[in-house]
Short mmCIF file of C-alpha atoms in Angstrom, two decimals:
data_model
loop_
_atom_site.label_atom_id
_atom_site.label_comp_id
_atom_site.label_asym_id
_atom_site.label_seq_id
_atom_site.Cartn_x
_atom_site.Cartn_y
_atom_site.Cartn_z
CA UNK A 1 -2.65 -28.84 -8.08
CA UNK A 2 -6.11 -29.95 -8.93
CA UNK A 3 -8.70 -28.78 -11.58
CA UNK A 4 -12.61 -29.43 -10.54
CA UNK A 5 -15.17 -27.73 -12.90
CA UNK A 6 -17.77 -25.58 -11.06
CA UNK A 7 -20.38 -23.85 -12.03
CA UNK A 8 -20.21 -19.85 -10.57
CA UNK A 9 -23.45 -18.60 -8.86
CA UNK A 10 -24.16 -14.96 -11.09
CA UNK A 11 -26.15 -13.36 -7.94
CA UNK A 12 -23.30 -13.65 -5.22
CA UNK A 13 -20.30 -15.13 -7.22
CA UNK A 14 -19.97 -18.49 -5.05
CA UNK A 15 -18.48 -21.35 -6.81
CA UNK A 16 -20.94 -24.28 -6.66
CA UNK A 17 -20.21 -28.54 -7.24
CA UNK A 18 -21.30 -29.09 -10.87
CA UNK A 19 -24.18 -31.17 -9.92
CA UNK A 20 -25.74 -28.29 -8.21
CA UNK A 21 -28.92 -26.68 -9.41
CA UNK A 22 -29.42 -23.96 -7.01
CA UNK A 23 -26.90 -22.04 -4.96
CA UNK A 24 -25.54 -23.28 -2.07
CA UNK A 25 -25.00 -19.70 -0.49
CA UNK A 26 -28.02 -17.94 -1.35
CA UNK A 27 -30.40 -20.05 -3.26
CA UNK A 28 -30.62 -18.60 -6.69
CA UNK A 29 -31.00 -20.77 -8.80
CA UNK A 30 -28.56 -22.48 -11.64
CA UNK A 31 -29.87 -23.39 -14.04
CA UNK A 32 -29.36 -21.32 -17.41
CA UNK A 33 -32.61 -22.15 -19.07
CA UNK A 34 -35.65 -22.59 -16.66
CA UNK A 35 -38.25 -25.20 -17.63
CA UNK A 36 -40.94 -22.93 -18.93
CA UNK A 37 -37.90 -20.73 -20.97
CA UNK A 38 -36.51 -24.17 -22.32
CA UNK A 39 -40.21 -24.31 -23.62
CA UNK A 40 -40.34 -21.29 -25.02
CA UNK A 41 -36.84 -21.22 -26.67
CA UNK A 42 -38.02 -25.09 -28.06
CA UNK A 43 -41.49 -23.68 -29.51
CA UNK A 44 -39.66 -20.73 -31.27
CA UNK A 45 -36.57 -23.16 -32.76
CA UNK A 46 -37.77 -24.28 -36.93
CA UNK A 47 -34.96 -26.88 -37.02
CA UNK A 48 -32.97 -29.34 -35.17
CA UNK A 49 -31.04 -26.48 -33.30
CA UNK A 50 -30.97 -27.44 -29.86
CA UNK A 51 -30.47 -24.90 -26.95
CA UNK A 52 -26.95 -23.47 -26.35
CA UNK A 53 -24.79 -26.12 -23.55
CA UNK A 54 -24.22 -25.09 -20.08
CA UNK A 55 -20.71 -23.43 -20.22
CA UNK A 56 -18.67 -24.96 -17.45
CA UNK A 57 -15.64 -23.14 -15.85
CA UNK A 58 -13.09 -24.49 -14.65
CA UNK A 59 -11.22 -23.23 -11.51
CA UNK A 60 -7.65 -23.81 -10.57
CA UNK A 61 -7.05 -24.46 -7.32
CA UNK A 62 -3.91 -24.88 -5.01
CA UNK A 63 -3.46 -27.95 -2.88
CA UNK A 64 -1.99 -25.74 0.36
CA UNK A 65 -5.62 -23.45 -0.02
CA UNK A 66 -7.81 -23.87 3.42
CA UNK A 67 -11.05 -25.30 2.72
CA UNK A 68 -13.19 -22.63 4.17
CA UNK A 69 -11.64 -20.09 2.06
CA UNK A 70 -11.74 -22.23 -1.50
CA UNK A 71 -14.67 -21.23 -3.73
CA UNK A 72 -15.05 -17.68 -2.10
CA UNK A 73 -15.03 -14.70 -4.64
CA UNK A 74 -12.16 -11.95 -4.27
CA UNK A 75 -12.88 -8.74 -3.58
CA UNK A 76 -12.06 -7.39 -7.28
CA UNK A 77 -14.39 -9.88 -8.82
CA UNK A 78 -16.80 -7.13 -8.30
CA UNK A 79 -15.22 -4.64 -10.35
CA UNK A 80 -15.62 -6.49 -13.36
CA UNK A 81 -18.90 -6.96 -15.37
CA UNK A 82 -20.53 -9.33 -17.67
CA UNK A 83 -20.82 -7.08 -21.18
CA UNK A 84 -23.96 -9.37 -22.43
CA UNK A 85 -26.07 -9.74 -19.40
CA UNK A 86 -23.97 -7.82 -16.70
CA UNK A 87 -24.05 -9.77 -14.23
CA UNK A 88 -20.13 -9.65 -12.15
CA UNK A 89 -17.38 -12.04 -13.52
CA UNK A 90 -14.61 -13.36 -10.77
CA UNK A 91 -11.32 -12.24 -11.74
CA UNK A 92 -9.49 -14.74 -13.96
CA UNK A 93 -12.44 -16.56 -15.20
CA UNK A 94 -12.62 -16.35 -19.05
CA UNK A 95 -16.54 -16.84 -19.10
CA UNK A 96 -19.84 -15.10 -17.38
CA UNK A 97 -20.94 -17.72 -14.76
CA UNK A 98 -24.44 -16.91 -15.97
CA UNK A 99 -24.49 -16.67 -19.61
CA UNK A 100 -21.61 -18.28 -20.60
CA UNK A 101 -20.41 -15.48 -22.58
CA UNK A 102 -16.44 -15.61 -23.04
CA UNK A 103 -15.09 -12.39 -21.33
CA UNK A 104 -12.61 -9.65 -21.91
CA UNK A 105 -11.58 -9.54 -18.33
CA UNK A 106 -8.16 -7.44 -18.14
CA UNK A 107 -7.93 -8.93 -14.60
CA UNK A 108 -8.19 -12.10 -15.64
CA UNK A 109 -4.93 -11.80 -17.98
CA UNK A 110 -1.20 -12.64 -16.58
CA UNK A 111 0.51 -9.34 -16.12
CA UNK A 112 3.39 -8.33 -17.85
CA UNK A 113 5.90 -6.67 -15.29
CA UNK A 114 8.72 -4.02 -16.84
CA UNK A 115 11.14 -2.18 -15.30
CA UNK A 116 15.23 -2.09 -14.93
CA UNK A 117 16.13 -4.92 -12.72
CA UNK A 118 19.26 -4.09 -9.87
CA UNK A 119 22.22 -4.71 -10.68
CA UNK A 120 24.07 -7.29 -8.06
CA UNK A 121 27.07 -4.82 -6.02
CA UNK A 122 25.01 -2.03 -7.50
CA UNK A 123 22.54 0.26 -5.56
CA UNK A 124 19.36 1.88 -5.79
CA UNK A 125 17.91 4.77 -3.73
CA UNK A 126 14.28 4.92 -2.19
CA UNK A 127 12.15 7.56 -2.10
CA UNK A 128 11.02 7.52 1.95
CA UNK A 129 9.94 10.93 1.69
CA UNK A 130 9.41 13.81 -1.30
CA UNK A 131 7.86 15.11 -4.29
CA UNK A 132 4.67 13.01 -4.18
CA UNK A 133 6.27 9.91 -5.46
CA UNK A 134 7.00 8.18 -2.10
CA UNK A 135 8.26 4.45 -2.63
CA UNK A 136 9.62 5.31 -6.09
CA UNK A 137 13.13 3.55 -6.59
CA UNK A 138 16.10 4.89 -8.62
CA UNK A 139 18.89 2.19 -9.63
CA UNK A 140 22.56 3.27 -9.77
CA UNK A 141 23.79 1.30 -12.15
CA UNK A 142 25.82 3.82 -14.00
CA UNK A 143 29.15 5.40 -12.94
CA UNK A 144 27.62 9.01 -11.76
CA UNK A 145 24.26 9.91 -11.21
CA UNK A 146 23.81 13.73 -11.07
CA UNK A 147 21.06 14.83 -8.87
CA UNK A 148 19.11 18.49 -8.54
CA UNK A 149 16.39 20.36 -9.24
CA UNK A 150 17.61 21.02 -13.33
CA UNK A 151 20.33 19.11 -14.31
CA UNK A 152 21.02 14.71 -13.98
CA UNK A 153 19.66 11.89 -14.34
CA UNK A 154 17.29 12.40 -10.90
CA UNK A 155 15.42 15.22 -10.80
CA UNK A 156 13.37 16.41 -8.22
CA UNK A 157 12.05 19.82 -10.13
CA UNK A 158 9.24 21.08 -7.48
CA UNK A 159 11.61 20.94 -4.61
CA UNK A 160 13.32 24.82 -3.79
CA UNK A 161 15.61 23.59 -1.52
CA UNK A 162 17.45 22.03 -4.08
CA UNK A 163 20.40 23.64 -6.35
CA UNK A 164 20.10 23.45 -10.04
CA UNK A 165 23.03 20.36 -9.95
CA UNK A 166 22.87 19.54 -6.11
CA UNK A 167 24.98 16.19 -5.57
CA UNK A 168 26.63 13.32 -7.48
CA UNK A 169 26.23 9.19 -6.22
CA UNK A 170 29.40 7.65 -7.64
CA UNK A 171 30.95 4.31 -7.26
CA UNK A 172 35.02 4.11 -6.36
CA UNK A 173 36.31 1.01 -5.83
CA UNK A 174 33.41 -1.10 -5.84
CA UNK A 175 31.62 1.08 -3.13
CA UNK A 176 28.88 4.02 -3.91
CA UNK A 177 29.39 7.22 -2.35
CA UNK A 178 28.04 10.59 -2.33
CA UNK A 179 29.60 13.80 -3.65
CA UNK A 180 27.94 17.36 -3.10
CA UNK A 181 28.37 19.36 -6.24
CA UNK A 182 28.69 22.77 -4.27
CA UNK A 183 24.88 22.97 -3.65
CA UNK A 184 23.46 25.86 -1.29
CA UNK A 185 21.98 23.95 1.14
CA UNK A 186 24.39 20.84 1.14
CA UNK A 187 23.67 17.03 1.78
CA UNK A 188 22.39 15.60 5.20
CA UNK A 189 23.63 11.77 6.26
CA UNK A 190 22.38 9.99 8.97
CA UNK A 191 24.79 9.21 11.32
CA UNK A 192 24.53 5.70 13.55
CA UNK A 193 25.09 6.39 17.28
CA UNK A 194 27.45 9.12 17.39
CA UNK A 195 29.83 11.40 14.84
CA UNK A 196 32.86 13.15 15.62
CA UNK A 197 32.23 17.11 14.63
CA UNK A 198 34.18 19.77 13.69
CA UNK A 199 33.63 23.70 14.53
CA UNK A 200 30.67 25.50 12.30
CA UNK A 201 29.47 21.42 12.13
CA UNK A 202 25.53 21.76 10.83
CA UNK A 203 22.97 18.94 11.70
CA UNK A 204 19.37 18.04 11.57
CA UNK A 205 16.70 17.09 13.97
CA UNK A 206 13.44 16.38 13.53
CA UNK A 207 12.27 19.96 11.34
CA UNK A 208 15.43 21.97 12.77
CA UNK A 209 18.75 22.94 11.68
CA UNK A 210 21.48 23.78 13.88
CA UNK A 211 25.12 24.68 13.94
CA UNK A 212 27.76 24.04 16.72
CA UNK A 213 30.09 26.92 16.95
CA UNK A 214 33.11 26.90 19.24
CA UNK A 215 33.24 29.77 21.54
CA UNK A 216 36.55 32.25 21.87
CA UNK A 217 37.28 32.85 25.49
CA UNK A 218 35.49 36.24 26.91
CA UNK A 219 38.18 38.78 27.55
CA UNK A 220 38.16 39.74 30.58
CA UNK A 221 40.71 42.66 30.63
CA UNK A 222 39.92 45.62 32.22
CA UNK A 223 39.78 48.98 30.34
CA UNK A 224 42.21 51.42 29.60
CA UNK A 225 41.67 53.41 33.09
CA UNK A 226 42.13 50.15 34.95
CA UNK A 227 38.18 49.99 35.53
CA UNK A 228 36.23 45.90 35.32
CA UNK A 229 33.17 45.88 33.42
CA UNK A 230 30.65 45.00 35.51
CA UNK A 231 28.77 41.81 34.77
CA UNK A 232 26.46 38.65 35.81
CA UNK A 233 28.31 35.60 36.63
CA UNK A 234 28.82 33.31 33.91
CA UNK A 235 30.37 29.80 33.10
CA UNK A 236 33.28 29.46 30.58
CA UNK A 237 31.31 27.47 27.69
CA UNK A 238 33.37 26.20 25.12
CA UNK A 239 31.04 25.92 22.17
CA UNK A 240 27.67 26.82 21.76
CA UNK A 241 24.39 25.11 19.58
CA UNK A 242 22.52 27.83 17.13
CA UNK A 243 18.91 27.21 15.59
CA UNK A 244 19.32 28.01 11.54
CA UNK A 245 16.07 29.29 10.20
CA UNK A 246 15.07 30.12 6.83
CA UNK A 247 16.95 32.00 4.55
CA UNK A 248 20.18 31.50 6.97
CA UNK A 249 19.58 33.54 10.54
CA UNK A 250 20.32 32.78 13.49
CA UNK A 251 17.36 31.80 15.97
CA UNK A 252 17.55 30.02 19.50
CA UNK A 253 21.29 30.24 20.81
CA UNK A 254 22.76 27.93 23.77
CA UNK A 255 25.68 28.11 25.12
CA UNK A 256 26.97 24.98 26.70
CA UNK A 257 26.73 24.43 30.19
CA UNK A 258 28.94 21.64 31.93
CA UNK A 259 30.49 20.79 28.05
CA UNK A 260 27.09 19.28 26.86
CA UNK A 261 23.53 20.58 25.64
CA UNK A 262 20.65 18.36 24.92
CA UNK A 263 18.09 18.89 22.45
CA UNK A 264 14.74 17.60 22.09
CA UNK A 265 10.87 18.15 22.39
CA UNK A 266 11.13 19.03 26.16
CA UNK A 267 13.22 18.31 29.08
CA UNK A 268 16.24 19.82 27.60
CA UNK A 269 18.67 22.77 27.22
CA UNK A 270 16.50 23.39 23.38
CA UNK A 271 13.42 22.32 23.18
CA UNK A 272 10.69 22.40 20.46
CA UNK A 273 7.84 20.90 22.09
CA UNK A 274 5.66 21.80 18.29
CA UNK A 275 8.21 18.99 16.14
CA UNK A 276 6.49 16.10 15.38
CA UNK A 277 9.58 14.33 14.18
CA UNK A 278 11.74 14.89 16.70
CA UNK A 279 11.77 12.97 20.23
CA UNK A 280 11.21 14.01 23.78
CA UNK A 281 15.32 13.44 24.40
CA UNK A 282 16.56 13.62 20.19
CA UNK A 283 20.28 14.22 20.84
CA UNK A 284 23.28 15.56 22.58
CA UNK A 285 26.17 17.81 21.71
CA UNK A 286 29.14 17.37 23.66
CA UNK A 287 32.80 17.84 24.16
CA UNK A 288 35.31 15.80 25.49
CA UNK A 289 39.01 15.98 25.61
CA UNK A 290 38.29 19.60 23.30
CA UNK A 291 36.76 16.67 20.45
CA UNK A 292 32.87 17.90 19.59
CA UNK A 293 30.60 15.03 19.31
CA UNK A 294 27.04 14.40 18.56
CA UNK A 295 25.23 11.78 20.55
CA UNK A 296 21.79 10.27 19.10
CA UNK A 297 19.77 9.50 21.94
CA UNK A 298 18.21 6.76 20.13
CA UNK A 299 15.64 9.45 18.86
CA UNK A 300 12.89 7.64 16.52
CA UNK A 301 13.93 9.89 13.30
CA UNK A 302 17.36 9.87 13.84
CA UNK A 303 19.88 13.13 13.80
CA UNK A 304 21.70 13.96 10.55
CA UNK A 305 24.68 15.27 9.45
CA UNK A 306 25.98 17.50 6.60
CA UNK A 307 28.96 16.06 4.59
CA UNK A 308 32.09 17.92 3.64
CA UNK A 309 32.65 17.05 0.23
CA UNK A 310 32.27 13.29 -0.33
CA UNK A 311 30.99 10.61 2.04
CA UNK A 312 30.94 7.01 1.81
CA UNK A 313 27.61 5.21 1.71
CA UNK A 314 26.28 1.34 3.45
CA UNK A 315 23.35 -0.10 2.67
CA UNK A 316 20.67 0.99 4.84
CA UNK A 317 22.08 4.57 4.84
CA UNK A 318 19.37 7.56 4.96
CA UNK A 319 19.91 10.91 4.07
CA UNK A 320 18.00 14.11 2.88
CA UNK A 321 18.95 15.84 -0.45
CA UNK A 322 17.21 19.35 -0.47
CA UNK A 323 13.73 18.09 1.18
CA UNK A 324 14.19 14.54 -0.29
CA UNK A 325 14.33 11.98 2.33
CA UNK A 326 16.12 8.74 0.60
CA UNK A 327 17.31 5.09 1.44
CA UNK A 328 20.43 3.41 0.02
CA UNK A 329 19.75 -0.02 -0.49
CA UNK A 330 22.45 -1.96 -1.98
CA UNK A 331 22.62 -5.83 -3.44
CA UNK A 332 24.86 -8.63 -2.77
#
């Protein structure tokens, strides 16, 4: 690294070669004390005071810095003003370019960074998606850390879909899992390819909830006379896919046809062609061998699932608690 003093044009901010007397960007001119104002500031001094020196600043610059781009002024030079003759100040230059005078530039100070640093084997969570705070991190470096909308260490207080004490992140044998603490509305993990499902299974896709119910067979026994009830034709489905909307009903119902139904924004057996987040083919529910499964389609937003109890977590894991969209990130 090299230090070359410069003298810093006050009318556009370009750093000039010492020598310079007028700006080699726009002209102005360099000098601090024209000839006639040298003059006047000689004919007004009573003693031997001579006028003030030139202040010189000097600029740090890196070896590996192009040479078309040394010298130029950073954008939030301009945010920063001269208090004696307020003209703009570069950021990290500890004197006015035009006046000399030695400036209280905050931008020109190192910055002091704060915060709890991660814990190596521990994890922390990302906020993808939530209460206004997107990007904020939370470090697990405790044992349990409670989460709801009243009660633990992370609190997400505006969200209503959230239970007072909603979930617990816990570590057990050196990995982090995820405990739900009995809320209403349960926690949501995203599952990687497929997951193996059980009957009253609940999922999310895009903005929707579903269920997967398995379906009894129909009885088809006649009535007490002997008499058929007389019917369309229909398939023997074995389980069926419900919509969950607010408050818990029950909204678009398919039963499955051929032991499969696909769900997306169109093209499928359920489509919701107004869901931003979820793909044109999101997802299939299947069964095979009388095993449920649900089959990502490599949708964009993925498909989650809710937990039974406790799940273990991997780094890279999302999931949604309440309307909270987080991201497990854990260190080596």
């Amino acid at each position: 690294m090299t230090i070359e003093p410069g003298i810093v044009c006050g009318a556009c901010d370009w750093l000039n070669k010492i020598d310079r007397s007028t700006c080699e960007d726009c002209n102005s001119n360099l000098i601090l004390y024209p000839e006639t104002e040298m003059q006047t500031h000689a004919s007004r001094d009573t003693g031997d005071r001579s006028p003030e020196p030139l202040k010189i600043i000097e600029v740090k610059r890196s070896g590996n810095m192009p040479e078309e781009a040394e010298g130029k002024p950073m954008e939030q030079a301009r945010h920063f003003v001269c208090s004696s003759c307020y003209s703009p100040v570069p950021s990290g230059h500890k004197f006015c370019g035009k006046c000399g005078t030695a400036t209280d530039n905050p931008a020109g100070r190192t910055p002091e960074f704060f915060g709890e640093m991660q814990t190596p084997g521990k994890a922390k969570l990302i906020l993808i998606k939530g209460e206004g705070m997107d990007g904020i991190s939370y470090h697990l470096n405790s044992t349990e850390h409670f989460v709801g909308r009243m009660e633990g260490a992370i609190l997400f207080t505006e969200d209503k879909w959230l239970s007072p004490k909603h979930s617990n992140f816990f570590y057990r044998d050196d990995c982090l899992e995820i405990r739900d603490e009995g809320s209403l509305n349960g926690v949501y993990v995203c599952f990687r390819k497929e997951a193996t499902v059980k009957d009253g299974a609940m999922f999310l896709a895009g903005e929707q909830v579903f269920k997967v119910e398995r379906v009894a067979p129909y009885n088809d026994d006649p009535a007490d006379d002997g008499t058929y009830f007389f019917s369309s034709p229909r398939n023997e489905p074995s389980f069926r896919v419900v919509q969950v909307l607010e408050g818990g009903g029950y909204g678009m119902i398919v039963h499955a046809k051929d032991g499969k139904v696909e769900i997306g924004r169109e093209g499928g057996d359920m489509n919701f062609p107004n869901d931003p987040f979820i793909s044109s083919k999101h997802l299939r529910v299947e069964i095979t061998n009388n095993v449920l499964k649900l089959i990502d389609l490599g949708s964009k937003n993925g498909t989650y699932l809710k937990i039974s109890g406790e799940k273990a977590l991997a780094h890279g894991d999302y999931l949604f608690i309440g309307k909270q969209l987080l991201r497990v990130e854990i260190t080596n």
